[in-house]
C-alpha cells in the first residue's frame, strides 16, 4: 500500500506531523510519499497534482491530508477510488474553494479535529462526518494539532491497521 500525504496551505511536505505519521506507515510496511505544494496556494491546482500522482500508482492508495490537504485528498477521492482517507482539521465548506459537496469513493474515512481550531471551523468536520457517517475524533488541540501529536499518531496507527487488515485476503 502507498500512503500519500498532502500538507496544509502554509506548511510543507515533511513537517513534524507528516514525519511522525509517515514513520508509522513505514513501520506497518507501507510506502510513503508527501506531495510538495509549496509553490501554490490554489487548492484546485493541488487537486490536479495529487490526482496525477494517485493515477500513476500501481498499489492501493491511502490519502492523508491536513487542512487544505484534507480538502485536496477528499476531492481526489471523489474522482478515483482509494483505500481510505485520514483527514486532520480538513478545510471543508470553505468560501472560495471550488467544491462544496463531497462524495468520496472509499470504504473508510476518519477525521481528527482540534476543539480549539481557530483557522478551520470544527463545524465543517461535524457536517461532513454526519453526511457520510464516518468517524470523527474531536480532541483537545488547535489547528496544527502539534500539541496533540501523540493522540493523532495513535488514531492514525489504529486507522491504518484497520485498512491493512481489510486488505488481507481471508
PDB file of C-alpha atoms in Angstrom:
ATOM      1  CA  UNK A   1       0.000   0.000   0.000  1.00  0.00           C
ATOM      2  CA  UNK A   2       1.114   3.545  -0.705  1.00  0.00           C
ATOM      3  CA  UNK A   3       0.313   6.296   1.817  1.00  0.00           C
ATOM      4  CA  UNK A   4       0.326   9.756   0.235  1.00  0.00           C
ATOM      5  CA  UNK A   5       0.382  12.840   2.441  1.00  0.00           C
ATOM      6  CA  UNK A   6      -0.949  16.278   1.487  1.00  0.00           C
ATOM      7  CA  UNK A   7       0.120  19.170   3.696  1.00  0.00           C
ATOM      8  CA  UNK A   8      -1.788  22.319   4.576  1.00  0.00           C
ATOM      9  CA  UNK A   9      -1.811  25.694   2.882  1.00  0.00           C
ATOM     10  CA  UNK A  10       1.234  27.237   4.526  1.00  0.00           C
ATOM     11  CA  UNK A  11       3.147  24.189   5.755  1.00  0.00           C
ATOM     12  CA  UNK A  12       5.492  21.864   3.905  1.00  0.00           C
ATOM     13  CA  UNK A  13       5.620  18.265   2.730  1.00  0.00           C
ATOM     14  CA  UNK A  14       7.730  16.917   5.604  1.00  0.00           C
ATOM     15  CA  UNK A  15       6.613  18.790   8.708  1.00  0.00           C
ATOM     16  CA  UNK A  16       6.761  17.096  12.100  1.00  0.00           C
ATOM     17  CA  UNK A  17       3.178  15.762  11.892  1.00  0.00           C
ATOM     18  CA  UNK A  18       3.724  14.157   8.480  1.00  0.00           C
ATOM     19  CA  UNK A  19       7.123  12.776   9.531  1.00  0.00           C
ATOM     20  CA  UNK A  20       5.537  11.136  12.579  1.00  0.00           C
ATOM     21  CA  UNK A  21       2.674   9.569  10.616  1.00  0.00           C
ATOM     22  CA  UNK A  22       4.984   8.531   7.761  1.00  0.00           C
ATOM     23  CA  UNK A  23       7.139   6.640  10.278  1.00  0.00           C
ATOM     24  CA  UNK A  24       4.041   4.762  11.476  1.00  0.00           C
ATOM     25  CA  UNK A  25       3.115   3.894   7.879  1.00  0.00           C
ATOM     26  CA  UNK A  26       6.644   2.673   7.093  1.00  0.00           C
ATOM     27  CA  UNK A  27       6.678   0.523  10.241  1.00  0.00           C
ATOM     28  CA  UNK A  28       3.439  -1.060   9.007  1.00  0.00           C
ATOM     29  CA  UNK A  29       5.145  -1.954   5.715  1.00  0.00           C
ATOM     30  CA  UNK A  30       3.710   0.844   3.569  1.00  0.00           C
ATOM     31  CA  UNK A  31       5.497   3.006   1.041  1.00  0.00           C
ATOM     32  CA  UNK A  32       5.066   6.713   1.713  1.00  0.00           C
ATOM     33  CA  UNK A  33       5.185   9.918  -0.260  1.00  0.00           C
ATOM     34  CA  UNK A  34       4.384  13.513   0.558  1.00  0.00           C
ATOM     35  CA  UNK A  35       3.470  15.912  -2.219  1.00  0.00           C
ATOM     36  CA  UNK A  36       5.141  19.338  -2.234  1.00  0.00           C
ATOM     37  CA  UNK A  37       2.526  22.029  -2.842  1.00  0.00           C
ATOM     38  CA  UNK A  38       4.578  24.968  -1.548  1.00  0.00           C
ATOM     39  CA  UNK A  39       4.577  26.655  -4.978  1.00  0.00           C
ATOM     40  CA  UNK A  40       0.791  27.262  -4.952  1.00  0.00           C
ATOM     41  CA  UNK A  41      -1.970  28.211  -2.532  1.00  0.00           C
ATOM     42  CA  UNK A  42      -4.630  27.245  -5.112  1.00  0.00           C
ATOM     43  CA  UNK A  43      -6.482  24.190  -3.775  1.00  0.00           C
ATOM     44  CA  UNK A  44      -7.671  23.126  -7.234  1.00  0.00           C
ATOM     45  CA  UNK A  45      -4.127  23.117  -8.671  1.00  0.00           C
ATOM     46  CA  UNK A  46      -3.166  20.966  -5.696  1.00  0.00           C
ATOM     47  CA  UNK A  47      -6.060  18.610  -6.510  1.00  0.00           C
ATOM     48  CA  UNK A  48      -4.736  18.232 -10.066  1.00  0.00           C
ATOM     49  CA  UNK A  49      -1.230  17.456  -8.788  1.00  0.00           C
ATOM     50  CA  UNK A  50      -2.421  14.802  -6.329  1.00  0.00           C
ATOM     51  CA  UNK A  51      -4.781  13.269  -8.877  1.00  0.00           C
ATOM     52  CA  UNK A  52      -1.900  12.755 -11.321  1.00  0.00           C
ATOM     53  CA  UNK A  53       0.174  11.156  -8.572  1.00  0.00           C
ATOM     54  CA  UNK A  54      -2.608   8.785  -7.499  1.00  0.00           C
ATOM     55  CA  UNK A  55      -3.338   7.782 -11.116  1.00  0.00           C
ATOM     56  CA  UNK A  56       0.325   6.830 -11.569  1.00  0.00           C
ATOM     57  CA  UNK A  57       0.346   4.440  -8.591  1.00  0.00           C
ATOM     58  CA  UNK A  58       0.209   0.685  -9.095  1.00  0.00           C
ATOM     59  CA  UNK A  59      -0.629  -0.138  -5.460  1.00  0.00           C
ATOM     60  CA  UNK A  60      -3.680   0.684  -3.381  1.00  0.00           C
ATOM     61  CA  UNK A  61      -3.515   4.235  -2.053  1.00  0.00           C
ATOM     62  CA  UNK A  62      -4.389   5.703   1.316  1.00  0.00           C
ATOM     63  CA  UNK A  63      -4.645   9.503   1.376  1.00  0.00           C
ATOM     64  CA  UNK A  64      -3.745  11.547   4.440  1.00  0.00           C
ATOM     65  CA  UNK A  65      -4.468  15.267   4.360  1.00  0.00           C
ATOM     66  CA  UNK A  66      -4.112  18.147   6.763  1.00  0.00           C
ATOM     67  CA  UNK A  67      -6.157  21.362   6.499  1.00  0.00           C
ATOM     68  CA  UNK A  68      -6.171  22.350   2.790  1.00  0.00           C
ATOM     69  CA  UNK A  69      -4.523  18.973   2.165  1.00  0.00           C
ATOM     70  CA  UNK A  70      -7.630  17.369   3.672  1.00  0.00           C
ATOM     71  CA  UNK A  71      -9.794  19.147   1.122  1.00  0.00           C
ATOM     72  CA  UNK A  72      -7.388  18.144  -1.664  1.00  0.00           C
ATOM     73  CA  UNK A  73      -7.370  14.483  -0.575  1.00  0.00           C
ATOM     74  CA  UNK A  74     -11.155  14.365  -0.298  1.00  0.00           C
ATOM     75  CA  UNK A  75     -11.748  15.873  -3.733  1.00  0.00           C
ATOM     76  CA  UNK A  76      -9.284  13.434  -5.318  1.00  0.00           C
ATOM     77  CA  UNK A  77     -11.042  10.527  -3.567  1.00  0.00           C
ATOM     78  CA  UNK A  78     -14.230  11.511  -5.401  1.00  0.00           C
ATOM     79  CA  UNK A  79     -12.529  11.123  -8.760  1.00  0.00           C
ATOM     80  CA  UNK A  80     -10.581   7.935  -8.120  1.00  0.00           C
ATOM     81  CA  UNK A  81     -11.210   5.221  -5.554  1.00  0.00           C
ATOM     82  CA  UNK A  82      -8.765   4.985  -2.658  1.00  0.00           C
ATOM     83  CA  UNK A  83      -8.364   2.547   0.231  1.00  0.00           C
ATOM     84  CA  UNK A  84      -9.103   5.214   2.818  1.00  0.00           C
ATOM     85  CA  UNK A  85      -8.921   8.844   3.915  1.00  0.00           C
ATOM     86  CA  UNK A  86      -7.372  10.144   7.129  1.00  0.00           C
ATOM     87  CA  UNK A  87      -8.178  13.838   7.419  1.00  0.00           C
ATOM     88  CA  UNK A  88      -6.741  16.222  10.018  1.00  0.00           C
ATOM     89  CA  UNK A  89      -8.595  19.515  10.518  1.00  0.00           C
ATOM     90  CA  UNK A  90      -9.787  19.352   6.901  1.00  0.00           C
ATOM     91  CA  UNK A  91     -10.657  22.665   5.251  1.00  0.00           C
ATOM     92  CA  UNK A  92     -14.191  21.766   4.177  1.00  0.00           C
ATOM     93  CA  UNK A  93     -17.044  24.046   3.121  1.00  0.00           C
ATOM     94  CA  UNK A  94     -14.630  26.989   2.858  1.00  0.00           C
ATOM     95  CA  UNK A  95     -15.666  30.067   0.851  1.00  0.00           C
ATOM     96  CA  UNK A  96     -13.615  30.315  -2.319  1.00  0.00           C
ATOM     97  CA  UNK A  97     -12.960  26.574  -2.605  1.00  0.00           C
ATOM     98  CA  UNK A  98     -14.453  25.209  -5.806  1.00  0.00           C
ATOM     99  CA  UNK A  99     -16.031  22.087  -4.359  1.00  0.00           C
ATOM    100  CA  UNK A 100     -18.608  22.348  -1.581  1.00  0.00           C
ATOM    101  CA  UNK A 101     -20.211  18.879  -1.645  1.00  0.00           C
ATOM    102  CA  UNK A 102     -18.247  15.687  -1.130  1.00  0.00           C
ATOM    103  CA  UNK A 103     -18.889  12.065  -2.096  1.00  0.00           C
ATOM    104  CA  UNK A 104     -15.597  10.182  -1.776  1.00  0.00           C
ATOM    105  CA  UNK A 105     -15.048   6.700  -3.212  1.00  0.00           C
ATOM    106  CA  UNK A 106     -13.557   4.812  -0.293  1.00  0.00           C
ATOM    107  CA  UNK A 107     -14.661   2.430   2.398  1.00  0.00           C
ATOM    108  CA  UNK A 108     -13.148   4.116   5.414  1.00  0.00           C
ATOM    109  CA  UNK A 109     -12.782   7.756   6.393  1.00  0.00           C
ATOM    110  CA  UNK A 110     -11.544   9.111   9.677  1.00  0.00           C
ATOM    111  CA  UNK A 111     -11.330  12.746  10.761  1.00  0.00           C
ATOM    112  CA  UNK A 112      -9.348  14.291  13.613  1.00  0.00           C
ATOM    113  CA  UNK A 113     -10.041  17.916  14.521  1.00  0.00           C
ATOM    114  CA  UNK A 114      -8.949  20.070  17.446  1.00  0.00           C
ATOM    115  CA  UNK A 115     -11.647  21.736  19.542  1.00  0.00           C
ATOM    116  CA  UNK A 116      -9.588  24.933  19.735  1.00  0.00           C
ATOM    117  CA  UNK A 117      -9.016  25.255  15.971  1.00  0.00           C
ATOM    118  CA  UNK A 118      -9.313  28.960  15.162  1.00  0.00           C
ATOM    119  CA  UNK A 119      -8.275  28.554  11.490  1.00  0.00           C
ATOM    120  CA  UNK A 120     -10.685  25.926  10.123  1.00  0.00           C
ATOM    121  CA  UNK A 121     -14.035  25.702  11.922  1.00  0.00           C
ATOM    122  CA  UNK A 122     -14.857  22.365  13.559  1.00  0.00           C
ATOM    123  CA  UNK A 123     -18.383  22.743  12.102  1.00  0.00           C
ATOM    124  CA  UNK A 124     -17.163  21.623   8.654  1.00  0.00           C
ATOM    125  CA  UNK A 125     -15.828  18.354  10.033  1.00  0.00           C
ATOM    126  CA  UNK A 126     -19.021  17.787  12.018  1.00  0.00           C
ATOM    127  CA  UNK A 127     -21.175  18.390   8.951  1.00  0.00           C
ATOM    128  CA  UNK A 128     -19.119  16.147   6.677  1.00  0.00           C
ATOM    129  CA  UNK A 129     -18.831  13.320   9.227  1.00  0.00           C
ATOM    130  CA  UNK A 130     -22.588  13.334   9.685  1.00  0.00           C
ATOM    131  CA  UNK A 131     -23.254  13.425   5.920  1.00  0.00           C
ATOM    132  CA  UNK A 132     -21.035  10.419   5.144  1.00  0.00           C
ATOM    133  CA  UNK A 133     -21.385   8.661   8.526  1.00  0.00           C
ATOM    134  CA  UNK A 134     -17.667   8.426   9.291  1.00  0.00           C
ATOM    135  CA  UNK A 135     -15.623   8.548  12.479  1.00  0.00           C
ATOM    136  CA  UNK A 136     -14.790  11.987  13.835  1.00  0.00           C
ATOM    137  CA  UNK A 137     -12.397  12.495  16.722  1.00  0.00           C
ATOM    138  CA  UNK A 138     -12.724  15.913  18.350  1.00  0.00           C
ATOM    139  CA  UNK A 139      -9.652  16.260  20.522  1.00  0.00           C
ATOM    140  CA  UNK A 140      -8.004  18.860  22.665  1.00  0.00           C
ATOM    141  CA  UNK A 141      -5.861  20.921  20.339  1.00  0.00           C
ATOM    142  CA  UNK A 142      -5.547  23.786  17.912  1.00  0.00           C
ATOM    143  CA  UNK A 143      -5.346  23.830  14.129  1.00  0.00           C
ATOM    144  CA  UNK A 144      -1.865  22.350  13.603  1.00  0.00           C
ATOM    145  CA  UNK A 145      -2.565  19.619  16.201  1.00  0.00           C
ATOM    146  CA  UNK A 146       1.161  19.569  17.040  1.00  0.00           C
ATOM    147  CA  UNK A 147       0.427  19.668  20.775  1.00  0.00           C
ATOM    148  CA  UNK A 148      -1.803  16.607  20.301  1.00  0.00           C
ATOM    149  CA  UNK A 149       0.548  14.668  18.051  1.00  0.00           C
ATOM    150  CA  UNK A 150       0.638  11.608  20.301  1.00  0.00           C
ATOM    151  CA  UNK A 151      -3.155  11.318  20.131  1.00  0.00           C
ATOM    152  CA  UNK A 152      -3.206  11.880  16.358  1.00  0.00           C
ATOM    153  CA  UNK A 153      -0.463   9.270  15.892  1.00  0.00           C
ATOM    154  CA  UNK A 154      -2.385   6.716  17.957  1.00  0.00           C
ATOM    155  CA  UNK A 155      -5.566   7.292  15.954  1.00  0.00           C
ATOM    156  CA  UNK A 156      -3.655   7.010  12.678  1.00  0.00           C
ATOM    157  CA  UNK A 157      -1.989   3.776  13.748  1.00  0.00           C
ATOM    158  CA  UNK A 158      -5.389   2.225  14.563  1.00  0.00           C
ATOM    159  CA  UNK A 159      -6.901   3.501  11.316  1.00  0.00           C
ATOM    160  CA  UNK A 160      -4.013   2.191   9.219  1.00  0.00           C
ATOM    161  CA  UNK A 161      -4.217  -1.178  10.944  1.00  0.00           C
ATOM    162  CA  UNK A 162      -7.916  -1.440  10.095  1.00  0.00           C
ATOM    163  CA  UNK A 163      -7.272  -0.571   6.443  1.00  0.00           C
ATOM    164  CA  UNK A 164      -4.423  -3.079   6.134  1.00  0.00           C
ATOM    165  CA  UNK A 165      -6.457  -5.796   7.895  1.00  0.00           C
ATOM    166  CA  UNK A 166      -9.341  -5.260   5.479  1.00  0.00           C
ATOM    167  CA  UNK A 167      -6.990  -5.687   2.509  1.00  0.00           C
ATOM    168  CA  UNK A 168      -5.633  -9.078   3.638  1.00  0.00           C
ATOM    169  CA  UNK A 169      -7.421 -11.897   1.779  1.00  0.00           C
ATOM    170  CA  UNK A 170      -9.353 -14.233   4.073  1.00  0.00           C
TER     171      UNK A 170
END
